[in-house]
Amino acid sequence: MLEESVQRLEAGDLKLEEALEVFEKGVAASRACGQWLDQTRERVQVLTADAEGQFRLSFLDDEDDQ
């Protein structure tokens, strides 16, 4: 959806009203993708090993703090 919107806008053959509609739909798709990525990132867990070789699961964002 987002890629299609960009292609249609870049083609330059849309009337102004149609271009605005495509742009608005593209912005909405971009926001939805961003929200989905944020939610998914929070759910991703990483298996890490400490200095003693013990493994633990932590959320991906926890790794950024270390």
Coordinates of N, CA and C in Angstrom, one line a residue:
M1 N 0.8 -1.2 0.0 CA 0.0 0.0 0.0 C 0.9 1.3 0.0
L2 N 1.8 1.3 0.9 CA 2.7 2.5 1.0 C 3.5 2.7 -0.3
E3 N 4.1 1.6 -0.7 CA 5.0 1.6 -1.9 C 4.1 2.0 -3.2
E4 N 2.9 1.5 -3.2 CA 2.0 1.9 -4.3 C 1.7 3.4 -4.3
S5 N 1.5 3.9 -3.1 CA 1.2 5.3 -3.0 C 2.3 6.2 -3.5
V6 N 3.5 5.8 -3.1 CA 4.7 6.5 -3.5 C 4.8 6.5 -5.0
Q7 N 4.7 5.3 -5.6 CA 4.8 5.2 -7.1 C 3.8 6.1 -7.8
R8 N 2.6 6.1 -7.3 CA 1.5 6.9 -7.9 C 1.8 8.4 -7.8
L9 N 2.3 8.8 -6.7 CA 2.6 10.2 -6.5 C 3.8 10.6 -7.4
E10 N 4.8 9.7 -7.4 CA 6.0 10.0 -8.2 C 5.7 10.1 -9.7
A11 N 4.7 9.3 -10.2 CA 4.4 9.3 -11.6 C 3.9 10.7 -12.0
G12 N 3.3 11.5 -11.1 CA 3.0 12.9 -11.4 C 1.8 13.1 -12.3
D13 N 1.0 12.0 -12.5 CA -0.2 12.2 -13.4 C -1.5 12.2 -12.7
L14 N -1.5 12.5 -11.4 CA -2.7 12.5 -10.6 C -3.2 14.0 -10.6
K15 N -4.5 14.1 -10.5 CA -5.1 15.5 -10.3 C -4.8 15.8 -8.8
L16 N -4.9 17.1 -8.5 CA -4.5 17.5 -7.1 C -5.3 16.8 -6.1
E17 N -6.6 16.8 -6.2 CA -7.5 16.1 -5.2 C -7.1 14.6 -5.0
E18 N -6.9 14.0 -6.2 CA -6.6 12.5 -6.1 C -5.2 12.4 -5.5
A19 N -4.2 13.2 -5.8 CA -2.9 13.2 -5.2 C -3.0 13.4 -3.7
L20 N -3.8 14.3 -3.2 CA -4.0 14.5 -1.8 C -4.5 13.3 -1.1
E21 N -5.5 12.6 -1.7 CA -6.1 11.4 -1.2 C -5.1 10.3 -1.1
V22 N -4.3 10.1 -2.1 CA -3.3 9.1 -2.1 C -2.2 9.4 -1.1
F23 N -1.8 10.7 -0.9 CA -0.9 11.1 0.1 C -1.4 10.8 1.5
E24 N -2.6 11.1 1.8 CA -3.2 10.9 3.1 C -3.3 9.4 3.4
K25 N -3.6 8.6 2.4 CA -3.6 7.1 2.6 C -2.2 6.6 2.9
G26 N -1.2 7.2 2.2 CA 0.2 6.8 2.4 C 0.6 7.2 3.8
V27 N 0.3 8.3 4.3 CA 0.7 8.8 5.6 C 0.0 7.8 6.7
A28 N -1.3 7.5 6.4 CA -1.9 6.6 7.4 C -1.3 5.2 7.4
A29 N -0.9 4.7 6.2 CA -0.2 3.4 6.1 C 1.2 3.5 6.8
S30 N 1.9 4.6 6.6 CA 3.2 4.7 7.3 C 3.0 4.7 8.8
R31 N 2.0 5.4 9.3 CA 1.8 5.5 10.8 C 1.4 4.1 11.3
A32 N 0.6 3.4 10.6 CA 0.2 2.0 11.0 C 1.4 1.1 11.0
C33 N 2.3 1.2 10.0 CA 3.5 0.4 10.0 C 4.4 0.7 11.2
G34 N 4.5 2.0 11.5 CA 5.4 2.4 12.6 C 4.8 1.9 13.9
Q35 N 3.5 2.0 14.1 CA 2.9 1.4 15.3 C 3.1 -0.1 15.4
W36 N 3.0 -0.8 14.3 CA 3.2 -2.2 14.3 C 4.6 -2.5 14.7
L37 N 5.6 -1.8 14.1 CA 7.0 -2.1 14.4 C 7.3 -1.8 15.9
D38 N 6.7 -0.7 16.4 CA 6.9 -0.4 17.8 C 6.4 -1.5 18.7
Q39 N 5.2 -2.0 18.4 CA 4.6 -3.1 19.2 C 5.4 -4.4 19.1
T40 N 5.8 -4.7 17.9 CA 6.6 -5.9 17.7 C 7.9 -5.8 18.4
R41 N 8.6 -4.7 18.3 CA 9.9 -4.5 19.0 C 9.8 -4.8 20.5
E42 N 8.7 -4.4 21.1 CA 8.5 -4.6 22.5 C 8.3 -6.1 22.8
R43 N 7.9 -6.8 21.9 CA 7.6 -8.3 22.1 C 8.8 -9.2 21.8
V44 N 9.8 -8.7 21.1 CA 10.9 -9.5 20.7 C 11.8 -9.7 21.9
Q45 N 12.2 -11.0 22.1 CA 13.1 -11.3 23.1 C 14.4 -11.8 22.6
V46 N 15.5 -11.6 23.3 CA 16.8 -12.0 22.9 C 17.4 -13.0 23.9
L47 N 18.0 -14.0 23.5 CA 18.7 -15.0 24.4 C 20.1 -14.5 24.5
T48 N 20.5 -14.2 25.8 CA 21.9 -13.7 26.0 C 22.6 -14.6 27.0
A49 N 23.9 -14.6 27.0 CA 24.7 -15.4 27.9 C 25.5 -14.4 28.8
D50 N 25.5 -14.6 30.1 CA 26.3 -13.7 30.9 C 27.8 -14.3 31.0
A51 N 28.6 -13.6 31.9 CA 30.0 -14.0 32.0 C 30.2 -15.4 32.5
E52 N 29.3 -15.9 33.2 CA 29.4 -17.3 33.8 C 28.8 -18.3 32.8
G53 N 28.3 -17.9 31.6 CA 27.8 -18.8 30.7 C 26.3 -19.1 30.9
Q54 N 25.7 -18.5 31.8 CA 24.2 -18.7 32.1 C 23.4 -17.9 31.1
F55 N 22.4 -18.5 30.5 CA 21.6 -17.9 29.5 C 20.3 -17.3 30.2
R56 N 19.9 -16.2 29.6 CA 18.6 -15.6 30.1 C 17.9 -14.9 28.9
L57 N 16.6 -14.8 29.0 CA 15.8 -14.1 28.0 C 15.6 -12.7 28.4
S58 N 15.8 -11.8 27.5 CA 15.5 -10.4 27.8 C 14.9 -9.7 26.6
F59 N 14.1 -8.7 26.9 CA 13.5 -8.0 25.8 C 14.5 -7.3 25.0
L60 N 14.3 -7.1 23.7 CA 15.3 -6.5 22.8 C 15.7 -5.1 23.3
D61 N 14.8 -4.3 23.8 CA 15.1 -3.0 24.3 C 16.0 -3.0 25.5
D62 N 16.0 -4.1 26.3 CA 16.8 -4.2 27.5 C 18.3 -4.3 27.0
E63 N 18.6 -4.8 25.9 CA 19.9 -5.0 25.3 C 20.5 -3.6 25.1
D64 N 19.7 -2.6 24.7 CA 20.2 -1.3 24.4 C 20.7 -0.6 25.6
D65 N 20.2 -1.0 26.8 CA 20.6 -0.3 28.1 C 22.0 -0.8 28.5
Q66 N 22.4 -2.0 28.1 CA 23.7 -2.6 28.6 C 24.8 -2.1 27.8

